[in-house]
Short mmCIF file of C-alpha atoms in Angstrom, two decimals:
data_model
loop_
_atom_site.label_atom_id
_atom_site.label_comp_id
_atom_site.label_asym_id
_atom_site.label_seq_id
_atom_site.Cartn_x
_atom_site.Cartn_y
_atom_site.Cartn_z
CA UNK V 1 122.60 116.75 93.76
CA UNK V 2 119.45 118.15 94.71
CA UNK V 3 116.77 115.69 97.08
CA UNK V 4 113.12 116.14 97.98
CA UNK V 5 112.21 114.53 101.48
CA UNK V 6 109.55 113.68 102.95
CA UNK V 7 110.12 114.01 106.64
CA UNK V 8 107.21 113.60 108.15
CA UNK V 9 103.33 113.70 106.65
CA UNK V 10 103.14 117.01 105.47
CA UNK V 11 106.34 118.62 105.60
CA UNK V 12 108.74 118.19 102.50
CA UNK V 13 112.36 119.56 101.97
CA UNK V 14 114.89 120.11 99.61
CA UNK V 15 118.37 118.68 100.58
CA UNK V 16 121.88 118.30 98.80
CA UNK V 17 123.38 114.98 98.86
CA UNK V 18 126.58 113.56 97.05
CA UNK V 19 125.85 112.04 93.58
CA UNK V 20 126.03 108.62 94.41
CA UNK V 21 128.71 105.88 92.89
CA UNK V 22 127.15 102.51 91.71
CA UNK V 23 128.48 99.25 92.87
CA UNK V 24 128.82 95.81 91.32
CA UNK V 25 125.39 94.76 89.99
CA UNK V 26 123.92 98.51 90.14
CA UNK V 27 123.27 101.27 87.69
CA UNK V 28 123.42 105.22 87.68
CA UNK V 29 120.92 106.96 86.51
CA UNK V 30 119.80 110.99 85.93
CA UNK V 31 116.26 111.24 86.38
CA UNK V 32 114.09 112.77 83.92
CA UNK V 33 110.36 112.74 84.61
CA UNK V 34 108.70 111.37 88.19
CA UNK V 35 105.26 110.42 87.99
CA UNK V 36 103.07 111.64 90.85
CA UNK V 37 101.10 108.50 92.30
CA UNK V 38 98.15 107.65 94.61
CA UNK V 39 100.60 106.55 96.57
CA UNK V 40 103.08 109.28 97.14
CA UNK V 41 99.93 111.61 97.73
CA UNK V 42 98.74 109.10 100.34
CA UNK V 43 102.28 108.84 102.03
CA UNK V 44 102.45 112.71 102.27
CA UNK V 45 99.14 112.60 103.91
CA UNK V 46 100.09 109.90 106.41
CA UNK V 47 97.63 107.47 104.84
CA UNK V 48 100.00 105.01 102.90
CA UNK V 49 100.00 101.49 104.40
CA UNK V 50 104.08 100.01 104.36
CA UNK V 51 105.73 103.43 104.94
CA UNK V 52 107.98 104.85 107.05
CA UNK V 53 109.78 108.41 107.53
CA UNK V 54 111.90 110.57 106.27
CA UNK V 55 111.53 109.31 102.90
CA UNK V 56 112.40 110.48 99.44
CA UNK V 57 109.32 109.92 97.38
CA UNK V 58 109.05 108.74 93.63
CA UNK V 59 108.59 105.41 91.73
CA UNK V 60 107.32 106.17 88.07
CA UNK V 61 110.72 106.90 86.97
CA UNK V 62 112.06 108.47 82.94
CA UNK V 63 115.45 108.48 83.17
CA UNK V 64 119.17 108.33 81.33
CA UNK V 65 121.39 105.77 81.60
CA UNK V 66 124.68 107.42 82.87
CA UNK V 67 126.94 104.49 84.15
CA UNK V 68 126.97 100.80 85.77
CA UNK V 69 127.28 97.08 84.23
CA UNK V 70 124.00 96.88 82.03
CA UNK V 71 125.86 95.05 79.19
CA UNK V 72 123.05 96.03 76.52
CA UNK V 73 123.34 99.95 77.36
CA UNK V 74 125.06 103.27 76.75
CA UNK V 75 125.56 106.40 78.64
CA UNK V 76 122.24 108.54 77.09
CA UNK V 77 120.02 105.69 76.51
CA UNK V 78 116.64 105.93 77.90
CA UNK V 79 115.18 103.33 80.18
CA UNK V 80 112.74 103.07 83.21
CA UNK V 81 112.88 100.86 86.19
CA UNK V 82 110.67 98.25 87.71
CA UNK V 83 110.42 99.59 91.42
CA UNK V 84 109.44 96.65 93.07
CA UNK V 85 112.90 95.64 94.67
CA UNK V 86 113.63 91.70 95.50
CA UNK V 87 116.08 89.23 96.11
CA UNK V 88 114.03 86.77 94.19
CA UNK V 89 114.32 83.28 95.96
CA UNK V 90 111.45 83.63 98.48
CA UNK V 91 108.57 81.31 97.38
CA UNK V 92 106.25 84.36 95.63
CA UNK V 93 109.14 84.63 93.32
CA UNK V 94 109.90 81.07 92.81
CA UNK V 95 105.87 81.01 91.22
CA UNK V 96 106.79 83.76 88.59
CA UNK V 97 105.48 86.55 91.19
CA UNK V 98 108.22 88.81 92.24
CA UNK V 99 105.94 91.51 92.18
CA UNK V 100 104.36 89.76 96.12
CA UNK V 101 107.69 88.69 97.33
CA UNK V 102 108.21 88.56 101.05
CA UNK V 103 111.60 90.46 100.83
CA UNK V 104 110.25 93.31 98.62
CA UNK V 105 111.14 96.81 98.81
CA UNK V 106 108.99 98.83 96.77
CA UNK V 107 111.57 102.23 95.49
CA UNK V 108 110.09 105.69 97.26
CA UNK V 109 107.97 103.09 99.40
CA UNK V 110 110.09 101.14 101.94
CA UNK V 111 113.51 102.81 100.45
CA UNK V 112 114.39 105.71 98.94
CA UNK V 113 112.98 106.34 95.51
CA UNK V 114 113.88 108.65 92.80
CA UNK V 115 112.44 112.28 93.55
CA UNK V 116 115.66 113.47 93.12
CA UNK V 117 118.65 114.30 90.74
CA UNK V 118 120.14 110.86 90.71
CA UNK V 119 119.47 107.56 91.56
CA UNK V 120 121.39 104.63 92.09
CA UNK V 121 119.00 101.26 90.85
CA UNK V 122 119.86 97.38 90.37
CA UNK V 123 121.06 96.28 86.80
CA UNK V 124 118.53 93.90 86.82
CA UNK V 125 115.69 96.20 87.07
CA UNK V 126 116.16 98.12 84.25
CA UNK V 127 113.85 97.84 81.88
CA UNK V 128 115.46 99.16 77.85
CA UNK V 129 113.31 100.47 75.30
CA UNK V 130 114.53 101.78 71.95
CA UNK V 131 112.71 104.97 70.27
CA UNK V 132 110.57 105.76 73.26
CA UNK V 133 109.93 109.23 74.82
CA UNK V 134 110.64 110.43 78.12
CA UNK V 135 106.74 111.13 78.07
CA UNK V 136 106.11 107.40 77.28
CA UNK V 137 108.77 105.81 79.54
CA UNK V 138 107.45 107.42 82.89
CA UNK V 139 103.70 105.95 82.21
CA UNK V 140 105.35 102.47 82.07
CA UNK V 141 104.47 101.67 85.37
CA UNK V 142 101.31 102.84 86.48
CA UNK V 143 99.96 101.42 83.25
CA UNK V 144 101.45 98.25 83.97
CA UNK V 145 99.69 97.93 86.95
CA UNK V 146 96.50 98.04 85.03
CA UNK V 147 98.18 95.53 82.43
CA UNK V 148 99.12 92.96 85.65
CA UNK V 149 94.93 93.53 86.78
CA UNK V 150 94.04 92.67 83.33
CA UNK V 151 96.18 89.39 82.58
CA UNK V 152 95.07 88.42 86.28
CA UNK V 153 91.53 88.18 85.16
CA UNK V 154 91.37 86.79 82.36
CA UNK V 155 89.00 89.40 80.52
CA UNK V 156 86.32 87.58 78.02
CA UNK V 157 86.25 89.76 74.87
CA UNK V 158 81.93 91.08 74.96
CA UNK V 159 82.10 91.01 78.31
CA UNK V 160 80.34 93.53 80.84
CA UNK V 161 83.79 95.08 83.07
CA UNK V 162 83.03 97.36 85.55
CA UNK V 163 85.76 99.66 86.82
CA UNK V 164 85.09 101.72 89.90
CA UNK V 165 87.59 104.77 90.31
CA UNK V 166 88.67 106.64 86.88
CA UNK V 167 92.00 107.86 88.33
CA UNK V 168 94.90 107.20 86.29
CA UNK V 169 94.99 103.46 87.60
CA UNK V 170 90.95 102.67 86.53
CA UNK V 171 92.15 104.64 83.23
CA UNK V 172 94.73 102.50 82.77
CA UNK V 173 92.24 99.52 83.11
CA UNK V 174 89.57 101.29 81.15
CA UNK V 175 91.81 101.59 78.37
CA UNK V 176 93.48 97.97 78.15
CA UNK V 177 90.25 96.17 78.84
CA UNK V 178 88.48 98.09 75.77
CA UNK V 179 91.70 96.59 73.85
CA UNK V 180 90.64 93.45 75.11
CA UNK V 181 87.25 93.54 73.36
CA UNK V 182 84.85 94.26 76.79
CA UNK V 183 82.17 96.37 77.58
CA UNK V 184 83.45 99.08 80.17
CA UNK V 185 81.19 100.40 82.76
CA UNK V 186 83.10 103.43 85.03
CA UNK V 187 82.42 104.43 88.02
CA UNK V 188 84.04 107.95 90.01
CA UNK V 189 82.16 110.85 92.35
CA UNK V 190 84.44 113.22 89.92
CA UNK V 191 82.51 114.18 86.23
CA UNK V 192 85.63 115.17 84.31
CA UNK V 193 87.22 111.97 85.29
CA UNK V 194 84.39 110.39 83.80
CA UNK V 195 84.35 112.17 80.74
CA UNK V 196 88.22 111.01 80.51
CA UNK V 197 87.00 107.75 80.69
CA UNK V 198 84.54 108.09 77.75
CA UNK V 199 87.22 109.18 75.76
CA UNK V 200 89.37 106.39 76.31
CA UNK V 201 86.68 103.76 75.94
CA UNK V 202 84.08 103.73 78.07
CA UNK V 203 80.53 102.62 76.94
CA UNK V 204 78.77 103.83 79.94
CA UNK V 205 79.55 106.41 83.00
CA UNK V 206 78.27 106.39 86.42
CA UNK V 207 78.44 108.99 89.69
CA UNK V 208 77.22 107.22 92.51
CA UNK V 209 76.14 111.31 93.98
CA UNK V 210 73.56 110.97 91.29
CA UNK V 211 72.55 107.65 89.76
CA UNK V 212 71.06 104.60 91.15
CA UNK V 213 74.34 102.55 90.47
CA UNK V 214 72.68 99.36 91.35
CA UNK V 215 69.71 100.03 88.78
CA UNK V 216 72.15 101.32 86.42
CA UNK V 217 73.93 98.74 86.54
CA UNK V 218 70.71 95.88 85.91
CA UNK V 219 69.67 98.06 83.01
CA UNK V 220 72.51 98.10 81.34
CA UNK V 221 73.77 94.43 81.60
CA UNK V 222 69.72 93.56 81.20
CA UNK V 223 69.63 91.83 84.21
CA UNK V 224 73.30 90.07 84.77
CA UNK V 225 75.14 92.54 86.15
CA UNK V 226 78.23 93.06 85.62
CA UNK V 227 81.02 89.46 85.16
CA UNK V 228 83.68 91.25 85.99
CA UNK V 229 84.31 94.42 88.66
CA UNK V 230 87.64 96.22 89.20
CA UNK V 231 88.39 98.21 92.15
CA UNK V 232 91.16 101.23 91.54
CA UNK V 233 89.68 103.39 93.97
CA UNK V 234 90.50 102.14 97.17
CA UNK V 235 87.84 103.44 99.31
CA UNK V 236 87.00 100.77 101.79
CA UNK V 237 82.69 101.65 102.12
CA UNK V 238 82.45 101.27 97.69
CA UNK V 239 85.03 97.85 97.76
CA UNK V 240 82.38 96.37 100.50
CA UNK V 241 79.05 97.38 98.38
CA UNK V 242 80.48 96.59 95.41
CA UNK V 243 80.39 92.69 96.42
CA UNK V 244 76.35 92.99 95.28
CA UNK V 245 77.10 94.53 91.96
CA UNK V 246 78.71 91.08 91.10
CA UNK V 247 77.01 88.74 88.67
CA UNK V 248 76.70 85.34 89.21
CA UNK V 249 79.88 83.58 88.49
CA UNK V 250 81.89 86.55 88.18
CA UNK V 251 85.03 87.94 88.95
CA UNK V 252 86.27 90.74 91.48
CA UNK V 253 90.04 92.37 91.77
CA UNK V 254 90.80 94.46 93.79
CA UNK V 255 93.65 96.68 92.38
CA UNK V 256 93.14 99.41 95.06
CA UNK V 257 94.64 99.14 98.13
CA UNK V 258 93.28 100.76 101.79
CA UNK V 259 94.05 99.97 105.28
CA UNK V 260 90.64 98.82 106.91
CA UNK V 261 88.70 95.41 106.80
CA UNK V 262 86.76 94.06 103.78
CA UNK V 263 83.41 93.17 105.15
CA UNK V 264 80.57 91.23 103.02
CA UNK V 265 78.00 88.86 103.30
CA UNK V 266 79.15 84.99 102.64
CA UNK V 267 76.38 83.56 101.53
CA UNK V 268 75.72 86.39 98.64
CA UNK V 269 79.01 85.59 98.30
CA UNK V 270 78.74 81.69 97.94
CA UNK V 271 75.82 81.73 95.91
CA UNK V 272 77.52 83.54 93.09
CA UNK V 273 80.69 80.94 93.21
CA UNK V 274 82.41 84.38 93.22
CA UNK V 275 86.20 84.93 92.74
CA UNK V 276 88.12 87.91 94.53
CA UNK V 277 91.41 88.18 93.67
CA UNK V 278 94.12 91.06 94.77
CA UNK V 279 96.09 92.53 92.18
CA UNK V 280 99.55 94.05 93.21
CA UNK V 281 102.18 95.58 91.78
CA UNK V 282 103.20 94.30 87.99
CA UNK V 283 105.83 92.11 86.55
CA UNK V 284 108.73 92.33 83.19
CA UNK V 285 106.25 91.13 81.22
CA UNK V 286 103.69 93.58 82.05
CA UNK V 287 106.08 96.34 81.57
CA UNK V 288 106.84 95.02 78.45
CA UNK V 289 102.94 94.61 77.03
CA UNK V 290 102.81 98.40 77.94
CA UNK V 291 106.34 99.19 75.79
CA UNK V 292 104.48 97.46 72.99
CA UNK V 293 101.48 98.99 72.89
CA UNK V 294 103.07 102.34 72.54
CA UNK V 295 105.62 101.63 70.28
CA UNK V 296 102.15 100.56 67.91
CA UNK V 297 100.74 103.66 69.18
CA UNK V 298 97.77 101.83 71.03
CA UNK V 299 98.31 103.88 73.92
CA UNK V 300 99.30 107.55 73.85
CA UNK V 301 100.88 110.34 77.08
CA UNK V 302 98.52 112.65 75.53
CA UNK V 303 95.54 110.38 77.19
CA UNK V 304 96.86 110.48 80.48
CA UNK V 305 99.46 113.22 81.49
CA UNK V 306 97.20 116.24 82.52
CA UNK V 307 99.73 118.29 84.21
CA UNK V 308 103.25 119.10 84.54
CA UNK V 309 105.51 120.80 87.29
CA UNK V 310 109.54 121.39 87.20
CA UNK V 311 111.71 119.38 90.12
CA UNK V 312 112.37 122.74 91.27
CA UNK V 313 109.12 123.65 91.80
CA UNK V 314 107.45 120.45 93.26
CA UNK V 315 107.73 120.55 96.86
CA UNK V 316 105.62 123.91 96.83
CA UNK V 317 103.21 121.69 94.85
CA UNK V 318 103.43 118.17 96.51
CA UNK V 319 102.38 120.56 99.38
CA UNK V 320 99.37 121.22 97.87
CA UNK V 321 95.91 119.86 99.58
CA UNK V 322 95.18 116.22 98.80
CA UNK V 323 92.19 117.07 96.81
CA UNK V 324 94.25 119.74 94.81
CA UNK V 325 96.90 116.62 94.34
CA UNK V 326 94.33 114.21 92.98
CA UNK V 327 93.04 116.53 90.51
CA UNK V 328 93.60 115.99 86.56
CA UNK V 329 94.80 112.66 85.95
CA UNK V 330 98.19 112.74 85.93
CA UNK V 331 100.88 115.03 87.23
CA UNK V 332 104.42 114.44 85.73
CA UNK V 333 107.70 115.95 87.62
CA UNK V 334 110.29 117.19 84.78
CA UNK V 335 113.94 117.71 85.55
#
């Protein structure tokens, strides 16, 4: 089967490897559509925090079931996987979050993932969906990250939610916390981004290279500011300012992730009784709130898959400058 490497930052290859044979407690699978993430743009860069090389790349997986021990499936069914690899007996896991375990191995992260013919994944991380696309199936993921940001805070339907970065993570949010009944205020330096945003929800856009974001965002909340801020753009100098855009009593994830220090003042801090809260990864049931909402057709691929390449073509792609990368919103790989 054909494999696309990264080596080292920058340099990608093709290799041929055996179709591997799954063992007790594992499942085959053919891969049908990658998504390309933040994260696998950041890890050919030589940005991505938790990696090491050569790795094979990929984590927003589409794919057939071909063979293993998944009692409830058949050779041809469709399924995705949750990528976020665990033993599950550390103490994360024994509080219902797998998705922070100690032990975890995060697929095209820490091991290889799935830019590649064939993949061999654990049983138990299947997820099965009946009637869904291929199209549908390789969102799952990213979109359940959003879901997992969403449940941890608790939105308050009316509501003033600021999301700062409109990539497909912050669209993600955008979208599920306008199902939730808030009032969405984005934030991204890119226009078209913004206008995605509108059209999935958003009551109000800003670009910090040409509004008065702190103004903006008094005006618009008359005063309170914001309740509730999300961060899905992981840039280190707008997660520190963003700590005064706050309202008093409010809340603050952080879904974005970056490798530097958070700095802010304690006392601003204090006096709001703020909350800041880190949101990783998802878990089953966010994967399955995102299955839902498309089989009701509250969510749709059309909103969110901007581009598509062939496997065959993607390492002359993934090569592609980081800004070229991060354009559109998102890039699906098709085998």
């Amino acid at each position: 089967m054909k494999v696309l490497v990264c080596e080292t930052p920058n340099k990608l290859n093709f290799t041929e490897q055996v179709i591997p044979t799954p063992k007790k407690g594992e499942s085959l699978l053919k891969i049908k559509r990658i998504g390309v993430c933040g994260t696998d743009i950041h890890a050919i860069a030589g940005k991505q925090p938790y990696f090491t090389y050569p790795r094979v790349l990929g984590h927003e997986i589409a794919a057939e079931y071909v063979e293993g021990d998944a009692a409830n499936l058949s050779p041809g069914d469709k399924v995705t996987v949750i990528p976020y690899l665990t033993q599950g007996i550390d103490i994360a896991s024994k509080m219902g979050k797998p998705n922070c375990a100690t032990d975890m191995k995060v697929l095209g992260v820490h091991i290889d993932g799935a830019m590649c013919e064939y993949i061999v994944v654990p049983t138990a991380a299947l997820i099965t969906t009946k009637g869904m696309s291929y199209d549908q199936l390789v969102l799952v993921e990213p979109l359940a990250i959003g879901a997992h940001a969403i449940r941890r805070a608790q939105i308050i339907p009316g509501e003033f939610v600021f999301v700062i970065g409109a990539g497909t993570i912050g669209l993600g949010i955008i979208k599920l916390a306008k199902l939730s009944g808030a009032k969405i205020i984005a934030m991204d330096v890119d226009s078209s981004r913004l206008a995605h945003a509108k059209r999935l929800g958003a009551d109000y856009t800003l670009n910090p290279l040409g509004d008065d974001i702190d103004a903006n965002l008094t005006n618009i909340t008359k005063g309170d500011m914001p309740t509730l801020i999300f961060d899905a753009s992981g840039n280190v100098q707008i997660i520190n300012k963003a700590f005064n855009y706050m309202a008093h009593g409010g809340r603050y994830v952080l879904v974005g992730i970056q490798n530097q220090d958070i700095v802010f003042s304690h006392p601003e801090f204090h006096k709001r009784e703020g909350t800041l809260m880190s949101s990783r990864n998802a878990v089953k049931d966010d994967f399955n709130d995102i299955i839902f909402k498309f089989q009701n057709k509250l969510l749709k691929p059309d909103d969110f898959i901007t581009k598509r390449v062939k496997f065959k073509d993607a390492r002359e792609y993934l090569s592609e400058s980081p800004e070229v990368l991060k354009s559109g919103i998102k890039t699906v790989i098709e085998f």
